[in-house]
XYZ file of C-alpha atoms in Angstrom:
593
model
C 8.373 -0.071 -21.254
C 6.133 -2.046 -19.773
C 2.284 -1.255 -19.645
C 0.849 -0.284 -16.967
C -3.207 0.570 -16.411
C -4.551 3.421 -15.807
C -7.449 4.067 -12.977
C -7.568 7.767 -12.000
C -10.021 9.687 -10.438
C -10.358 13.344 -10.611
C -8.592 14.122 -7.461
C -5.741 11.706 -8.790
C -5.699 14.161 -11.853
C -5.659 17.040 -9.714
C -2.678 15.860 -7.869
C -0.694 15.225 -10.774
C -1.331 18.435 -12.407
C -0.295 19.679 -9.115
C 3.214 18.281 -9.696
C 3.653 19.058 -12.905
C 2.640 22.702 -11.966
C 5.231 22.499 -9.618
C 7.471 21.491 -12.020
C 6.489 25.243 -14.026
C 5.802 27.771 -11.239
C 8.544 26.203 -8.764
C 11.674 25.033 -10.699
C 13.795 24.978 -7.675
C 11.235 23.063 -5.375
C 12.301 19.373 -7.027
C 16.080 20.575 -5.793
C 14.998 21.804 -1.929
C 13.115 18.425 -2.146
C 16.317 16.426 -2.590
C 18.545 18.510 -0.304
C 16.478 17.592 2.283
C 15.483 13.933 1.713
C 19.152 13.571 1.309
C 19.746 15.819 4.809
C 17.112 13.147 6.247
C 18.796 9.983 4.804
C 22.343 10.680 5.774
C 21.342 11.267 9.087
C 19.549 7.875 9.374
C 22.732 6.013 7.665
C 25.431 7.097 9.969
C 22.975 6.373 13.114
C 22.916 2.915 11.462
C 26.373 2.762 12.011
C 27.583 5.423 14.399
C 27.579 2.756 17.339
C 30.016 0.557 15.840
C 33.146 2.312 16.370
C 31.980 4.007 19.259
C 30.577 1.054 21.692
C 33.751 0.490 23.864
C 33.517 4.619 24.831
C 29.667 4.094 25.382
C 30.449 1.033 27.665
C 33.031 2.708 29.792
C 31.113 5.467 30.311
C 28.034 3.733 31.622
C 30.050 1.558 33.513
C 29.485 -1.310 32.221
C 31.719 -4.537 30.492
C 30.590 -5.815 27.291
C 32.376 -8.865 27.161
C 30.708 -10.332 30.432
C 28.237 -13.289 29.907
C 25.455 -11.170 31.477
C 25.839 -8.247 29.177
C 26.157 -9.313 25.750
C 22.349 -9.223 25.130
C 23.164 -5.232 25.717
C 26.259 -5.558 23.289
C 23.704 -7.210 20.665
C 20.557 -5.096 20.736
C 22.675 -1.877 21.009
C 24.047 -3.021 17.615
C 20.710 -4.192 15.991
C 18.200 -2.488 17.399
C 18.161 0.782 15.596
C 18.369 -1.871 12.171
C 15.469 -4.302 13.333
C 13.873 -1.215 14.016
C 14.351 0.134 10.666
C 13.802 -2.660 8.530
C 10.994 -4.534 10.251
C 9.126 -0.755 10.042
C 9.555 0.597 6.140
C 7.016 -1.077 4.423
C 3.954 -0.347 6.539
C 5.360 3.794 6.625
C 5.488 3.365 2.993
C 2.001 2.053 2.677
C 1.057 4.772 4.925
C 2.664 7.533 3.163
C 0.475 6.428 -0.022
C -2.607 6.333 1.794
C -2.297 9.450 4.172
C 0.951 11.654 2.501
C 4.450 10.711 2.316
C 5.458 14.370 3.217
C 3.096 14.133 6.080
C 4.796 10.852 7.385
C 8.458 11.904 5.927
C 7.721 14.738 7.974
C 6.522 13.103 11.140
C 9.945 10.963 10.810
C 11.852 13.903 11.192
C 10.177 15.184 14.409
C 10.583 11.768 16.055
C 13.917 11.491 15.026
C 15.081 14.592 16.680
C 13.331 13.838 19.987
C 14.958 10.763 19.899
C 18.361 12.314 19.426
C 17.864 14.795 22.679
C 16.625 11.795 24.724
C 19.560 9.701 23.901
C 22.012 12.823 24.310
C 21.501 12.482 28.058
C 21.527 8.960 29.674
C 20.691 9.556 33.399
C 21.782 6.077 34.414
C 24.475 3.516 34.847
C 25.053 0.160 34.140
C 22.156 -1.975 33.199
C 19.704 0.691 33.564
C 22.102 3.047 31.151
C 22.374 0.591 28.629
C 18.566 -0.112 28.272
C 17.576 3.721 27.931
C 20.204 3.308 24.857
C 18.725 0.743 23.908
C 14.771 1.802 23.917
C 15.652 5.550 22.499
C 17.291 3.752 19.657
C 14.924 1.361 18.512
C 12.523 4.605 18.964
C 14.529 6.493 16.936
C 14.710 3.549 14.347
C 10.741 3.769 14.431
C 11.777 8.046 13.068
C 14.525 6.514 10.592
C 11.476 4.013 9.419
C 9.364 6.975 8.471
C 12.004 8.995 6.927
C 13.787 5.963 5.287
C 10.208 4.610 3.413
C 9.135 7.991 2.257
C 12.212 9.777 1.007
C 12.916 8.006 -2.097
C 9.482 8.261 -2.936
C 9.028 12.147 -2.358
C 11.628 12.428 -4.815
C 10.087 10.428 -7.057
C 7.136 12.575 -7.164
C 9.482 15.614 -7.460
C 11.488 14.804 -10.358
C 10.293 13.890 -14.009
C 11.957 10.610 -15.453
C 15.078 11.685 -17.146
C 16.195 13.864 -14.032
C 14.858 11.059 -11.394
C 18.517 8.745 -11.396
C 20.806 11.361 -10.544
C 17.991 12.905 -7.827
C 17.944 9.216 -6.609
C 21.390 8.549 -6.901
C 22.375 11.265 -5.047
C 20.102 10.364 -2.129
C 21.448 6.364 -2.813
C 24.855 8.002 -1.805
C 24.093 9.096 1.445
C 22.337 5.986 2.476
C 25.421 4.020 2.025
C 27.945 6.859 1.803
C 26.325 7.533 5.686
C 27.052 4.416 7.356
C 30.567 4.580 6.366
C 30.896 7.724 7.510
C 29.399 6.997 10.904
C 32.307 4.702 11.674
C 34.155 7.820 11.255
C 31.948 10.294 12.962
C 31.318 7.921 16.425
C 35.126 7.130 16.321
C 36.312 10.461 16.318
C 33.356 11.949 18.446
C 33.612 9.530 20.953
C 37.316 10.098 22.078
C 36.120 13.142 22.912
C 33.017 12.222 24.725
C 31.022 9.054 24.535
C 27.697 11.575 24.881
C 29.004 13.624 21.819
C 28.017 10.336 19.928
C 24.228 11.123 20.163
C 24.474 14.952 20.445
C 26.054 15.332 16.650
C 22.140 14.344 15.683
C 20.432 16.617 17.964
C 21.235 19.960 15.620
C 20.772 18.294 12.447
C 17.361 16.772 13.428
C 15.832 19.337 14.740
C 16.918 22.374 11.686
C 16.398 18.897 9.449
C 12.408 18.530 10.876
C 11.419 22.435 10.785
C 13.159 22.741 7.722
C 10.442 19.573 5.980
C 7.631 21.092 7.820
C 8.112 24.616 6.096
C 9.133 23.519 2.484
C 7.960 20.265 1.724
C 4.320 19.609 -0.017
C 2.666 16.981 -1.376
C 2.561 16.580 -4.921
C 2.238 13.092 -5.180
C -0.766 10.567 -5.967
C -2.318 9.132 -2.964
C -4.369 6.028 -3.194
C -7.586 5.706 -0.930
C -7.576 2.891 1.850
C -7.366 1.814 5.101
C -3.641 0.211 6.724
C -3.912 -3.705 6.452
C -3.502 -4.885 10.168
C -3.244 -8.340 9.400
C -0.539 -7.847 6.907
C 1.331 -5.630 9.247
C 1.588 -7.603 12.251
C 2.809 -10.749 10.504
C 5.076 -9.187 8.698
C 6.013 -7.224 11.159
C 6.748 -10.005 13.753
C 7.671 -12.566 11.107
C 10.575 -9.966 10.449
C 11.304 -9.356 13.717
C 11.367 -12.681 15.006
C 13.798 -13.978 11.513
C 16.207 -11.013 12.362
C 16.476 -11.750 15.831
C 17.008 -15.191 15.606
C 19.957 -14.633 13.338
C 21.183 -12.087 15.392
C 21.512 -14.715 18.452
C 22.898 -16.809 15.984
C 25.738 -15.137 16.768
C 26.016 -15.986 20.801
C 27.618 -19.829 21.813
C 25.093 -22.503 22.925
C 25.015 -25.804 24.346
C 29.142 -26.371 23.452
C 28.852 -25.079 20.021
C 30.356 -22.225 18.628
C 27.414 -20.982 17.537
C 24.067 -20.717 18.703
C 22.228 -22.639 16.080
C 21.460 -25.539 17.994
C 19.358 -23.405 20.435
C 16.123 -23.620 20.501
C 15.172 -20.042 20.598
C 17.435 -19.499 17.510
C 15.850 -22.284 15.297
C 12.277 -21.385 17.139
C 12.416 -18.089 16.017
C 13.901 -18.437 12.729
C 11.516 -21.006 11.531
C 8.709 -19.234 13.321
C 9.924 -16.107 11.455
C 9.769 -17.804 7.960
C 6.239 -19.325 9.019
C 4.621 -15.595 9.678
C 6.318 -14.382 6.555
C 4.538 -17.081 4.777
C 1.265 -16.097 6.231
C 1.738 -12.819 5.015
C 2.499 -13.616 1.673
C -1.485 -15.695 2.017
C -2.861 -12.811 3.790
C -1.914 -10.346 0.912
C -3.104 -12.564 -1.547
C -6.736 -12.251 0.050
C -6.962 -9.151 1.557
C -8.867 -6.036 -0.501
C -6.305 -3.480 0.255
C -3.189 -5.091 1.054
C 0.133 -3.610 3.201
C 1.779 -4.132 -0.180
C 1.162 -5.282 -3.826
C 2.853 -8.716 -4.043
C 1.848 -8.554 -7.986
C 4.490 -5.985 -8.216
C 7.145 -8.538 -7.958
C 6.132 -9.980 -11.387
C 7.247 -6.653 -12.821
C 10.555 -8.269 -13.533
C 12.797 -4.893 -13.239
C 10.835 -4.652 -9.609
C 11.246 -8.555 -8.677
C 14.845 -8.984 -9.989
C 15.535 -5.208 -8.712
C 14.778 -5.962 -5.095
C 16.571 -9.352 -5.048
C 19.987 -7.602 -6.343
C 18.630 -5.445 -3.745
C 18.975 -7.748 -0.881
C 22.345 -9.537 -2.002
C 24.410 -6.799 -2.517
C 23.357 -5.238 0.813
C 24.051 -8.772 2.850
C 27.421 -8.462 0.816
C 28.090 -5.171 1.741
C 27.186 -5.080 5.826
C 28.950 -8.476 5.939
C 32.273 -6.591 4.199
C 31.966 -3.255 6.427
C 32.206 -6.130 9.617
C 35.126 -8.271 8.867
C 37.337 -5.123 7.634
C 36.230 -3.514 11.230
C 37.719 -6.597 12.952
C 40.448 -6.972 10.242
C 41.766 -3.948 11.206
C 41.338 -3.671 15.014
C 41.958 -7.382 15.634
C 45.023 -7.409 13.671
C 46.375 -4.982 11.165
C 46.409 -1.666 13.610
C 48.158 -3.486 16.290
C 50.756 -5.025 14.615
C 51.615 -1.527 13.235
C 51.826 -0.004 16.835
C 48.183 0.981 17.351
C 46.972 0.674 20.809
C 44.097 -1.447 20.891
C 42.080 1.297 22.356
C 43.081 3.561 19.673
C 41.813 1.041 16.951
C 38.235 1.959 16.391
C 39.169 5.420 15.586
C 42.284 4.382 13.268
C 39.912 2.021 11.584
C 37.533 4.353 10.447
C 40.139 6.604 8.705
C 41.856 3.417 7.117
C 38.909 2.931 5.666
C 38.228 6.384 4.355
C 39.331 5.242 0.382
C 35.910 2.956 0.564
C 33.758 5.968 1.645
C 35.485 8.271 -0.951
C 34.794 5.605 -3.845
C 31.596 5.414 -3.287
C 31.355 9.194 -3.266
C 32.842 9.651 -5.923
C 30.556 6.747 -8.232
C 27.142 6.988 -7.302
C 26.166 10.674 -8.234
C 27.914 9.491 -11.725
C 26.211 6.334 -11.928
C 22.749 8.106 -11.129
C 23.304 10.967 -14.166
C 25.021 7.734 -16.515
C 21.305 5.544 -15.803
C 19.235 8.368 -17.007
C 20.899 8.279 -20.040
C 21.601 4.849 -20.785
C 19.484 2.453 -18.538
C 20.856 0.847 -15.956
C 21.334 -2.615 -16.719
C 24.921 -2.528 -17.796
C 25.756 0.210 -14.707
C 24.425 -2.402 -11.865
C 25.928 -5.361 -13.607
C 28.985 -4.286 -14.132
C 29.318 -2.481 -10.620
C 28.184 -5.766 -8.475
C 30.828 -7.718 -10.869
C 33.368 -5.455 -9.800
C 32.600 -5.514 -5.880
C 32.586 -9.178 -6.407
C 35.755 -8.815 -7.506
C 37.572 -6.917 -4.711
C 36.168 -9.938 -2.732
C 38.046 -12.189 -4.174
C 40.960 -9.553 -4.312
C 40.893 -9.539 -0.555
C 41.782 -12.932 0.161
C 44.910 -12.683 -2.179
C 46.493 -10.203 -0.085
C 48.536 -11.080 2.909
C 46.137 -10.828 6.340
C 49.328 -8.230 7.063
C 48.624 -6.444 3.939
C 50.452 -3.565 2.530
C 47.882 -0.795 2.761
C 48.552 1.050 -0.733
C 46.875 -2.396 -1.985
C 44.925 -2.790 0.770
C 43.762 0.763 -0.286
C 43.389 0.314 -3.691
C 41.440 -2.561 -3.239
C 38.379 -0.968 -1.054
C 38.958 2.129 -3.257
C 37.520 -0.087 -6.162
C 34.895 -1.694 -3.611
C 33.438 1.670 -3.267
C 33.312 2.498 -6.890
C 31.725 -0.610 -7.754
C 29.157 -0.315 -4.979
C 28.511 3.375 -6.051
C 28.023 2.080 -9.510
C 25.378 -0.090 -8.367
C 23.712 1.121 -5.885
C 22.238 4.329 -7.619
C 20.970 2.920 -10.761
C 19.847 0.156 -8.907
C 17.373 2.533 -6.754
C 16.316 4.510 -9.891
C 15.365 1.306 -11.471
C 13.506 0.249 -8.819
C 11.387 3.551 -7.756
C 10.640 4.111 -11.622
C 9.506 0.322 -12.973
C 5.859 0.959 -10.038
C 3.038 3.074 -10.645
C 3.182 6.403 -8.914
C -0.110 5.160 -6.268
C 2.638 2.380 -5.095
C 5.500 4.286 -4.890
C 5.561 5.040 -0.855
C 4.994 0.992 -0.008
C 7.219 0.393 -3.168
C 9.696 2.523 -1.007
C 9.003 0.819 1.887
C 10.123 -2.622 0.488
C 12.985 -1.738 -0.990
C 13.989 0.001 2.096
C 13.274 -3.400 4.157
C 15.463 -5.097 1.402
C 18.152 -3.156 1.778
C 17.842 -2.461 5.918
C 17.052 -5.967 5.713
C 20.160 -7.264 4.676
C 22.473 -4.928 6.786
C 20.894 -6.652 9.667
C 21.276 -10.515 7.888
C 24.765 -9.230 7.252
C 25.705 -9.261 10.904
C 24.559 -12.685 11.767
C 25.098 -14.312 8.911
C 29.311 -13.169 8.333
C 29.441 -13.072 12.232
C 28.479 -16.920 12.104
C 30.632 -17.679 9.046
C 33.773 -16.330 10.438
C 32.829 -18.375 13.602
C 32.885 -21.560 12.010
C 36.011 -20.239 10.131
C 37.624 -19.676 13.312
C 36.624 -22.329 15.709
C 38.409 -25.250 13.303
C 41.718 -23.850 13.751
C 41.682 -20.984 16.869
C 41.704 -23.012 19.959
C 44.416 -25.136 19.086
C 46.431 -22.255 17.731
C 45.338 -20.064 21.302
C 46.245 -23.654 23.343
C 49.842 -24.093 21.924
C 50.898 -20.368 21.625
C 49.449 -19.684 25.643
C 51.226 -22.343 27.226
C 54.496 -21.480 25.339
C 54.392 -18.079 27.430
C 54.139 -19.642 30.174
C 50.436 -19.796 31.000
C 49.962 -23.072 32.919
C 48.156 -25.997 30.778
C 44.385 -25.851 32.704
C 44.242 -22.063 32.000
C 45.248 -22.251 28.695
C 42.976 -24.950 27.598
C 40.041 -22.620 29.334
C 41.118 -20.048 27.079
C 41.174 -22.152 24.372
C 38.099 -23.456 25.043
C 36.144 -20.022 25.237
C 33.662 -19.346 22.258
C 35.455 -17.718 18.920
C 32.801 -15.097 19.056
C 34.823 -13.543 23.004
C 37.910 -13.416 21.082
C 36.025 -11.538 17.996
C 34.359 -9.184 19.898
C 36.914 -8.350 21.908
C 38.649 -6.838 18.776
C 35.444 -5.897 18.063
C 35.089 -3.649 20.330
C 39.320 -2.371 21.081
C 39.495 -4.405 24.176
C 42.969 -6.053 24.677
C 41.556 -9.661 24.092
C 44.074 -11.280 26.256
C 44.250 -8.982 28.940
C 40.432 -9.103 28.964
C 39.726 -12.500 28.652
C 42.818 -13.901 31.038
C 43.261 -11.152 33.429
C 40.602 -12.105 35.283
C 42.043 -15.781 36.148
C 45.205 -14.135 37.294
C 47.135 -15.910 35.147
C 49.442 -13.340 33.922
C 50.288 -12.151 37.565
C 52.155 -15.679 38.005
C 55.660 -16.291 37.790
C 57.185 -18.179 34.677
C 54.433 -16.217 33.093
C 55.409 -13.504 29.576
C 52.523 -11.398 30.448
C 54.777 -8.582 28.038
C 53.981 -10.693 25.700
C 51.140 -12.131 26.075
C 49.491 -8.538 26.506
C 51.179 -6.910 24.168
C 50.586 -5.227 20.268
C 51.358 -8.401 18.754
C 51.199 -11.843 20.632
C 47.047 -11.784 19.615
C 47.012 -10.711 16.645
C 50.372 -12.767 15.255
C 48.289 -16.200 16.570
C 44.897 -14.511 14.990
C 46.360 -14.497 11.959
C 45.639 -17.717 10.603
C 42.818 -18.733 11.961
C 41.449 -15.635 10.715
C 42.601 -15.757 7.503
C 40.323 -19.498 7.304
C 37.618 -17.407 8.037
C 37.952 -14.832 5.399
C 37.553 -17.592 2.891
C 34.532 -18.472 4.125
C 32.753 -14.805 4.747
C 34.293 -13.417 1.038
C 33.498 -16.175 -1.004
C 30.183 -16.137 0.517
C 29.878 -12.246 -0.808
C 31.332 -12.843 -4.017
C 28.856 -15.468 -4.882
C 25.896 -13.111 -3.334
C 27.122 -10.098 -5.676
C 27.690 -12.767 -8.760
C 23.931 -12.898 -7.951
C 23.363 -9.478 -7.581
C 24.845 -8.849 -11.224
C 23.142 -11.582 -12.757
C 19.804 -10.768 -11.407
C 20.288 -7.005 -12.435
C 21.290 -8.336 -16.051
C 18.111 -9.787 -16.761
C 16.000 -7.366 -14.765
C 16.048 -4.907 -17.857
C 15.696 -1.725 -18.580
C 11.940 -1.111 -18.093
C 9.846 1.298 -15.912
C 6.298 2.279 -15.269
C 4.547 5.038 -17.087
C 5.642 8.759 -15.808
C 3.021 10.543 -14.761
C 2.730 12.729 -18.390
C 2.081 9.722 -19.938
C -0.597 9.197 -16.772
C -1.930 13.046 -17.245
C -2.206 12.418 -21.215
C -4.083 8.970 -21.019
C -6.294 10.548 -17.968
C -7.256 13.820 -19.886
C -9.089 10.872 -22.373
C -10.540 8.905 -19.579
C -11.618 11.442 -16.974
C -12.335 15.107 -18.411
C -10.832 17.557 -16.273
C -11.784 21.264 -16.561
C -9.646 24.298 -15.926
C -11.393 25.108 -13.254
C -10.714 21.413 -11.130
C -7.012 22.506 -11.434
């Protein structure tokens, strides 16, 4: 256990008498608590994702093509707003929800959350004007997902004593990631119905969800006096923003590279990004009251915590994105699948990840209360680490009993980390940090969803561009297509051809169509538009690319598993041993109760 001073003031004692009262008069309040935190963090995780599966519905029904040059700045931030949103915001919430309530700004969360949801569930315009109310409502709504995302773990922290607080916080663990799994699900099933139906499967839940935390929830927790550090805030907050977003256009072609890091808004903004984050980590250092404790990060269950943190979530995001185009780009067409149909079908196909993951985290959560949760996270990022490796040793046209076997294990292994890993975390900080302790492990993990995307997205780029044109060049022209256009073709970024599966367009249809190549005599457009001319030549250029993006993961959750090895066992003292050692410092009569 590691030893942690005590420095509480009456009112301090007061508040956590109050939660240990709570603990006597209310038994079932701790349980309401985690219903709704959970309620609150579910509904964040599958907005994270919901979009994914859904885009080429939202597209078509604001009129608009994603795959034109002028609109994939629309394609991007409709993908990573809502996350730069999210992950840019959780640390100052969390420092707020020490200083002011984290029920009162859990709460808050909520309310903006659901406004968001009625706003977006009615887009008044087309086009370019349809696609930017999207856009603004979501990164709004990620400012709602912020609050509710930096507080909830937190609030249940407060709520629950120690050997009940992993399976309250694996539980909620689960529907963080459990959520954005299921969101590929949700938005591909709600959206061949109606693109709209997307946004209005939030507008119920988020509304009962914010009256519901208004009229139950109370805070029990310890506050800490201050003021909000503005010059930790904004250069973390735009150090953030600007590293994210530089990786994100990471992703886009420049200059006659695949990729866009030769720009010099990428590198600008990356290295401009790292500078501010730098500045913050001075500015903390100096100020009185910082945005967040950077001493807590020598608590080595903390430091090494949040690290495993941040690789297995970059692992995990950059997995969820190549199985996505795995399946659309390839798999589901070459076993009859209309392209169109793919984003649904690829959200069920990956159902056995979801139900893995369901299945180990509660368990994980009640196994760390009992037994730590050093072995639990080791041993789970080992075995996601595993089905990495496991994935490039199947055929690219796999047989899906080992496909699903495989992913089935991914989700236990994830569920087996991902709980204990939280509980860790929240309990190794004093309860006075616990909201901006929240907050940073939030960024972490939010954090590396959104690293995820431009990071694999790049990889697989690289991956591709060494052997796709070529392949694209030879197998055109033997259809037919005459030698200029197919060297065009060729010639066009990886990243067209990627999101074009992406998305469920027919990638040749979409990307040659327009040249009117395939109206031309001499010319197999049967074949070349057809379920398996693409993804028969994708094949193995893609598979060059999986190397690259799952050896990358398996070394990040090799990582992951050694940092959670030697980040121990410990945690901070619960708030009886607190009350006990406060009782001696600070007398407290019956009557301050």
């Amino acid at each position: 256990m590691t030893d942690q001073s005590v420095d509480l003031d009456q009112g301090d004692v007061r508040t956590i008498r109050r939660r240990l009262r709570y603990d006597r008069d209310h038994p079932r309040y701790k349980w309401i608590v985690l219903t709704n935190t959970t309620l609150g963090v579910l509904l964040t995780a599958v907005n994270s994702s919901i979009l994914l599966i859904s885009l080429p519905a939202i597209f078509r029904g604001i009129g608009l093509n994603p795959l034109d040059a002028g609109n994939v700045g629309y394609l991007l931030w409709m993908l990573m707003g809502y996350l730069l949103a999210t992950a840019v915001l959780v640390v100052m919430f969390g420092r707020l929800g020490d200083i002011y309530g984290r029920v009162r700004i859990y709460n808050l969360g909520f309310t903006v959350f659901a406004i968001c949801a009625v706003a977006l569930s009615f887009d008044p315009w087309h086009g370019g004007a349809g696609a930017m109310w999207i856009i603004v409502w979501r990164v709004v709504q990620g400012v709602g997902g912020a609050m509710l995302m930096a507080n909830s773990s937190a609030i249940l922290t407060d709520a629950f004593p120690a050997h009940q607080r992993g399976t309250a916080l694996g539980i909620n663990m689960v529907a963080a990631v459990a959520g954005s799994f299921l969101g590929l699900l949700i938005g591909g099933v709600l959206s061949e119905w109606d693109w709209r139906a997307v946004f209005w499967v939030s507008v119920p839940i988020g509304i009962i969800g914010a009256v519901w935390s208004y009229r139950s929830l109370h805070e029990v927790g310890v506050r800490t006096s201050g003021r909000l550090d503005w010059a930790g805030t904004i250069t973390f907050g735009l150090g953030l923003t600007a590293l994210l977003t530089g990786i994100t256009y990471g992703i886009q072609p420049h200059g006659g590279h695949a990729t866009g890091w030769t720009s010099p808004f990428v590198l600008g903004s990356v290295l401009g990004g790292l500078a501010l984050l730098v500045a913050f980590c001075v500015v903390e250092k100096r100020v009185a009251q910082p945005m967040f404790d950077l001493a807590l990060f020598r608590n080595r269950a903390f430091g090494l915590g949040n690290f495993a943190n941040l690789m297995a979530s970059i692992g995990r995001g950059g997995m969820q994105f190549m199985l996505i185009i795995w399946l659309q780009g390839i798999w589901l067409p070459l076993h009859g699948y209309d392209f169109e149909k793919t984003p649904l079908w690829a959200g069920i196909y990956l159902l056995p990840l979801t139900v893995g993951f369901l299945a180990a985290g509660p368990v994980s959560g009640w196994l760390s209360d009992r037994y730590g949760a050093r072995l639990l996270t080791t041993g789970g990022a080992l075995l996601t680490g595993l089905t990495f490796i496991l994935m490039l040793v199947i055929p690219v046209d796999f047989d899906y009993r080992v496909f699903a076997l495989i992913i089935l294990l991914n989700g236990i292994g994830s569920g087996l980390f991902f709980s204990p890993n939280t509980a860790a975390i929240m309990s190794s900080v004093p309860a006075s940090q616990r909201g901006a302790a929240s907050g940073m492990r939030g960024t972490l993990f939010n954090g590396g969803n959104a690293l995820s995307m431009g990071i694999f997205f790049s990889l697989m780029v690289v991956g591709l561009a060494a052997t796709l044109p070529s392949a694209l060049d030879a197998g055109l022209r033997a259809q037919g297509v005459s030698a200029g256009a197919a060297s065009e073709l060729a010639g066009m970024p990886p990243v067209a051809s990627m999101f074009a599966a992406f998305l469920g367009f027919n990638p040749i249809e979409e990307l040659l169509g327009p040249s009117g190549e395939l109206s031309k005599p001499g010319v197999n457009a049967d074949v070349l538009t057809g379920q398996e001319f693409f993804p028969n030549l994708l094949t193995g250029p893609f598979h060059s690319g999986l190397v690259v993006v799952f050896i990358a993961a398996a070394v990040m959750m090799l990582l992951a598993a050694f940092a959670s090895w030697f980040a121990g066992n410990d945690r901070a003292r619960d708030e009886d041993e607190e009350l006990a050692e406060a009782d001696r410092i600070v007398p407290v009569t019956v009557a301050a109760r």
